[in-house]
């Protein structure tokens, strides 16, 4: 019975390792950014990143997801190779066009965002880098569908080395500031993106199919408005902070978001990859008890990581940033809770994807944008950076509730989200954080840090034994333990 759950956890772990390596550069570079850049400079960086993210979504048009689906629609051999080369060549053509327009577009973006052309070069470098990043991301999607995990890991390591090297050169040694960050990104992905494209085309040949491209566009386009709206949700709070307060406030809030986003990058994204890919392949239906156990185990791990991050946020700030970023500390618990709810929201979203009803997701994102904007206007005006964090949490609560309501209407045969069981995981975590905040405050001391870690471990034990996992889930876990122990013993 536990074999399916064991396979999901095993592959999910491998995906997590790949994600950790792939995202490691951003985490390792964060201390460099916060030590070198002032909050106003970090605010400029955060605003430019939002614009580049919007462009990346427009360029990719959901191509990674659509590429995976179309790839598996075709038989192994020439047909799949044509899918690969078609997607690469199409994306390369769009990227070349974008590179040619990067400076005019960057100038327009600088005027629109900052009211002057002062940051036109930074914008242009950001857009240049994004155009090349899309090739790299499609190459990783190709290696994932081919299950070439070793090569995928090697490519991810190369990305980390390139980004670290170029950032140290341009940001630290040459002191180019925000421009140095985007120049480093452009240089790294110029080498990696174009190099991987050449290798993959040599492996698959150069072929092009309009019907394949049309099919990819049909499947990918519904993802674009949803992704654009989700990015717009993140942009609203930053824009209001910039207008109502200062660019420094944007930098402080963006720093907090960057920390909380680690939960998504290292845990939720890993879980989502194996969860959604297994559904897309559709080779067999997973046992409902095992699937339910894996999901709630994921929520326990994600919540435990969020609790630990919230408790040790003073230590994190002391380690990687200057005191100028201290106003972010009251925001961290609300930001990490929002990312936990975001992870829970993946459950109904995958069900909607499985039912091929993705067209409804942009409407949910649009409604969430409207609610989030209204909350941000009120709360940023009233409480500044803390208000932005509260508005972000409020929008996420609205979005998860709306997505689950829609899921229950469209996917009646699918097992709905059990809010009570999720609550039995979240509420003890909130209680543990409240106790930790009362007992330890913002103290930074090795003995206090050890107690915070112990409190997090106590929560994990309570959550694993509580109603959140449930007796059936614990039964699955008990059946898995002997297999995991044998596997660990056989590992050299």
CSV table of N, CA, C and O in Angstrom, one decimal, residues 132-188:
chain,number,residue,atom,x,y,z
A,132,UNK,N,17.4,35.5,-22.3
A,132,UNK,CA,18.3,34.4,-22.3
A,132,UNK,C,17.9,33.4,-21.2
A,132,UNK,O,18.2,32.2,-21.4
A,133,UNK,N,17.3,33.8,-20.1
A,133,UNK,CA,16.9,32.9,-19.0
A,133,UNK,C,15.9,31.9,-19.5
A,133,UNK,O,15.9,30.8,-19.1
A,134,UNK,N,15.0,32.4,-20.4
A,134,UNK,CA,13.9,31.5,-20.9
A,134,UNK,C,14.5,30.3,-21.6
A,134,UNK,O,13.9,29.2,-21.5
A,135,UNK,N,15.6,30.5,-22.3
A,135,UNK,CA,16.2,29.3,-23.0
A,135,UNK,C,16.7,28.3,-22.0
A,135,UNK,O,16.6,27.1,-22.1
A,136,UNK,N,17.3,28.8,-20.9
A,136,UNK,CA,17.9,28.0,-19.9
A,136,UNK,C,16.7,27.2,-19.2
A,136,UNK,O,16.9,26.0,-19.0
A,137,UNK,N,15.6,27.9,-18.9
A,137,UNK,CA,14.5,27.2,-18.2
A,137,UNK,C,13.9,26.1,-19.1
A,137,UNK,O,13.5,25.0,-18.6
A,138,UNK,N,13.8,26.4,-20.4
A,138,UNK,CA,13.2,25.3,-21.3
A,138,UNK,C,14.2,24.1,-21.4
A,138,UNK,O,13.8,23.0,-21.5
A,139,UNK,N,15.5,24.4,-21.3
A,139,UNK,CA,16.5,23.3,-21.3
A,139,UNK,C,16.3,22.5,-20.1
A,139,UNK,O,16.4,21.2,-20.2
A,140,UNK,N,16.1,23.1,-18.9
A,140,UNK,CA,15.9,22.3,-17.7
A,140,UNK,C,14.6,21.5,-17.8
A,140,UNK,O,14.6,20.3,-17.4
A,141,UNK,N,13.6,22.1,-18.4
A,141,UNK,CA,12.3,21.3,-18.6
A,141,UNK,C,12.6,20.1,-19.5
A,141,UNK,O,12.0,19.0,-19.2
A,142,UNK,N,13.4,20.2,-20.5
A,142,UNK,CA,13.7,19.1,-21.4
A,142,UNK,C,14.4,18.0,-20.6
A,142,UNK,O,14.1,16.8,-20.7
A,143,UNK,N,15.4,18.4,-19.8
A,143,UNK,CA,16.2,17.3,-19.1
A,143,UNK,C,15.3,16.7,-18.0
A,143,UNK,O,15.5,15.5,-17.7
A,144,UNK,N,14.3,17.4,-17.5
A,144,UNK,CA,13.4,16.8,-16.5
A,144,UNK,C,12.5,15.7,-17.2
A,144,UNK,O,12.3,14.6,-16.7
A,145,UNK,N,11.9,16.1,-18.4
A,145,UNK,CA,11.0,15.1,-19.0
A,145,UNK,C,11.9,13.9,-19.5
A,145,UNK,O,11.3,12.8,-19.6
A,146,UNK,N,13.1,14.1,-19.8
A,146,UNK,CA,14.0,13.0,-20.2
A,146,UNK,C,14.5,12.2,-19.0
A,146,UNK,O,15.2,11.2,-19.1
A,147,UNK,N,14.2,12.7,-17.8
A,147,UNK,CA,14.7,12.1,-16.5
A,147,UNK,C,16.2,11.9,-16.4
A,147,UNK,O,16.7,11.0,-15.9
A,148,UNK,N,16.9,12.9,-16.9
A,148,UNK,CA,18.3,13.0,-16.9
A,148,UNK,C,18.8,13.8,-15.7
A,148,UNK,O,19.2,14.9,-15.8
A,149,UNK,N,18.5,13.2,-14.5
A,149,UNK,CA,18.7,14.0,-13.3
A,149,UNK,C,20.1,14.4,-13.0
A,149,UNK,O,20.4,15.5,-12.5
A,150,UNK,N,21.1,13.5,-13.4
A,150,UNK,CA,22.5,13.8,-13.2
A,150,UNK,C,22.9,15.1,-14.0
A,150,UNK,O,23.6,16.0,-13.5
A,151,UNK,N,22.5,15.1,-15.3
A,151,UNK,CA,22.8,16.2,-16.1
A,151,UNK,C,22.1,17.5,-15.7
A,151,UNK,O,22.7,18.6,-15.7
A,152,UNK,N,20.9,17.3,-15.2
A,152,UNK,CA,20.1,18.4,-14.7
A,152,UNK,C,20.8,19.0,-13.5
A,152,UNK,O,20.9,20.3,-13.3
A,153,UNK,N,21.3,18.2,-12.6
A,153,UNK,CA,22.0,18.6,-11.4
A,153,UNK,C,23.3,19.4,-11.8
A,153,UNK,O,23.7,20.4,-11.3
A,154,UNK,N,24.0,18.8,-12.8
A,154,UNK,CA,25.3,19.5,-13.3
A,154,UNK,C,25.0,20.8,-13.9
A,154,UNK,O,25.7,21.8,-13.6
A,155,UNK,N,23.9,20.9,-14.7
A,155,UNK,CA,23.6,22.2,-15.2
A,155,UNK,C,23.2,23.2,-14.1
A,155,UNK,O,23.6,24.4,-14.2
A,156,UNK,N,22.5,22.8,-13.1
A,156,UNK,CA,22.1,23.7,-12.0
A,156,UNK,C,23.3,24.1,-11.3
A,156,UNK,O,23.4,25.3,-10.9
A,157,UNK,N,24.3,23.2,-11.1
A,157,UNK,CA,25.6,23.6,-10.4
A,157,UNK,C,26.3,24.7,-11.3
A,157,UNK,O,26.9,25.6,-10.7
A,158,UNK,N,26.3,24.5,-12.6
A,158,UNK,CA,27.0,25.4,-13.5
A,158,UNK,C,26.3,26.8,-13.3
A,158,UNK,O,27.0,27.8,-13.4
A,159,UNK,N,25.0,26.8,-13.2
A,159,UNK,CA,24.3,28.1,-13.0
A,159,UNK,C,24.7,28.8,-11.8
A,159,UNK,O,24.9,30.0,-11.8
A,160,UNK,N,24.8,28.0,-10.7
A,160,UNK,CA,25.2,28.6,-9.4
A,160,UNK,C,26.6,29.2,-9.5
A,160,UNK,O,26.8,30.3,-9.1
A,161,UNK,N,27.5,28.5,-10.1
A,161,UNK,CA,28.9,28.9,-10.2
A,161,UNK,C,29.0,30.2,-11.1
A,161,UNK,O,29.6,31.2,-10.7
A,162,UNK,N,28.3,30.2,-12.2
A,162,UNK,CA,28.3,31.3,-13.1
A,162,UNK,C,27.7,32.6,-12.4
A,162,UNK,O,28.3,33.7,-12.5
A,163,UNK,N,26.5,32.4,-11.8
A,163,UNK,CA,25.9,33.6,-11.1
A,163,UNK,C,26.8,34.1,-10.0
A,163,UNK,O,26.9,35.4,-9.8
A,164,UNK,N,27.3,33.2,-9.2
A,164,UNK,CA,28.1,33.7,-8.1
A,164,UNK,C,29.4,34.4,-8.6
A,164,UNK,O,29.8,35.5,-8.1
A,165,UNK,N,30.0,33.8,-9.6
A,165,UNK,CA,31.2,34.4,-10.1
A,165,UNK,C,31.0,35.8,-10.7
A,165,UNK,O,31.7,36.8,-10.4
A,166,UNK,N,30.0,35.9,-11.6
A,166,UNK,CA,29.7,37.2,-12.2
A,166,UNK,C,29.2,38.2,-11.2
A,166,UNK,O,29.6,39.4,-11.4
A,167,UNK,N,28.4,37.8,-10.2
A,167,UNK,CA,28.0,38.8,-9.3
A,167,UNK,C,29.1,39.3,-8.4
A,167,UNK,O,29.2,40.5,-8.1
A,168,UNK,N,30.0,38.4,-8.0
A,168,UNK,CA,31.2,38.9,-7.2
A,168,UNK,C,32.0,39.8,-8.0
A,168,UNK,O,32.5,40.9,-7.5
A,169,UNK,N,32.2,39.6,-9.3
A,169,UNK,CA,32.9,40.4,-10.2
A,169,UNK,C,32.3,41.8,-10.4
A,169,UNK,O,32.9,42.8,-10.1
A,170,UNK,N,31.0,41.8,-10.8
A,170,UNK,CA,30.4,43.1,-11.1
A,170,UNK,C,29.9,43.8,-9.9
A,170,UNK,O,29.9,45.1,-9.9
A,171,UNK,N,29.4,43.1,-8.9
A,171,UNK,CA,28.8,43.8,-7.8
A,171,UNK,C,29.8,44.1,-6.7
A,171,UNK,O,29.8,45.3,-6.2
A,172,UNK,N,30.6,43.2,-6.4
A,172,UNK,CA,31.6,43.3,-5.3
A,172,UNK,C,32.9,44.0,-5.8
A,172,UNK,O,33.3,45.0,-5.2
A,173,UNK,N,33.5,43.4,-6.8
A,173,UNK,CA,34.8,43.9,-7.2
A,173,UNK,C,34.7,45.2,-8.0
A,173,UNK,O,35.4,46.2,-7.7
A,174,UNK,N,33.8,45.3,-8.9
A,174,UNK,CA,33.6,46.5,-9.8
A,174,UNK,C,32.7,47.5,-9.2
A,174,UNK,O,32.6,48.6,-9.7
A,175,UNK,N,31.9,47.1,-8.2
A,175,UNK,CA,31.0,48.0,-7.4
A,175,UNK,C,30.0,48.7,-8.4
A,175,UNK,O,29.8,49.9,-8.4
A,176,UNK,N,29.4,47.9,-9.2
A,176,UNK,CA,28.4,48.5,-10.2
A,176,UNK,C,27.0,48.6,-9.7
A,176,UNK,O,26.1,49.0,-10.4
A,177,UNK,N,26.8,48.2,-8.4
A,177,UNK,CA,25.5,48.4,-7.8
A,177,UNK,C,24.4,47.5,-8.5
A,177,UNK,O,24.7,46.4,-8.9
A,178,UNK,N,23.2,48.1,-8.6
A,178,UNK,CA,22.1,47.3,-9.2
A,178,UNK,C,22.4,46.9,-10.6
A,178,UNK,O,22.0,45.8,-11.0
A,179,UNK,N,23.0,47.7,-11.4
A,179,UNK,CA,23.4,47.4,-12.7
A,179,UNK,C,24.3,46.1,-12.7
A,179,UNK,O,24.1,45.3,-13.7
A,180,UNK,N,25.2,46.0,-11.8
A,180,UNK,CA,26.0,44.8,-11.7
A,180,UNK,C,25.3,43.5,-11.6
A,180,UNK,O,25.6,42.5,-12.1
A,181,UNK,N,24.1,43.5,-10.8
A,181,UNK,CA,23.3,42.3,-10.6
A,181,UNK,C,22.8,41.8,-11.9
A,181,UNK,O,22.9,40.7,-12.3
A,182,UNK,N,22.2,42.8,-12.7
A,182,UNK,CA,21.5,42.4,-13.9
A,182,UNK,C,22.6,42.1,-15.0
A,182,UNK,O,22.3,41.3,-15.9
A,183,UNK,N,23.7,42.7,-15.0
A,183,UNK,CA,24.8,42.4,-15.9
A,183,UNK,C,25.3,41.0,-15.6
A,183,UNK,O,25.6,40.2,-16.6
A,184,UNK,N,25.4,40.6,-14.4
A,184,UNK,CA,25.8,39.3,-14.0
A,184,UNK,C,24.8,38.2,-14.5
A,184,UNK,O,25.2,37.2,-15.0
A,185,UNK,N,23.5,38.5,-14.3
A,185,UNK,CA,22.5,37.6,-14.8
A,185,UNK,C,22.6,37.4,-16.3
A,185,UNK,O,22.5,36.3,-16.9
A,186,UNK,N,22.7,38.6,-17.0
A,186,UNK,CA,22.8,38.5,-18.5
A,186,UNK,C,24.0,37.7,-19.0
A,186,UNK,O,23.9,36.8,-19.9
A,187,UNK,N,25.1,37.9,-18.3
A,187,UNK,CA,26.3,37.2,-18.7
A,187,UNK,C,26.2,35.7,-18.4
A,187,UNK,O,26.6,34.8,-19.3
A,188,UNK,N,25.7,35.3,-17.3
A,188,UNK,CA,25.5,33.9,-16.9
A,188,UNK,C,24.6,33.2,-17.9
A,188,UNK,O,25.0,32.1,-18.4
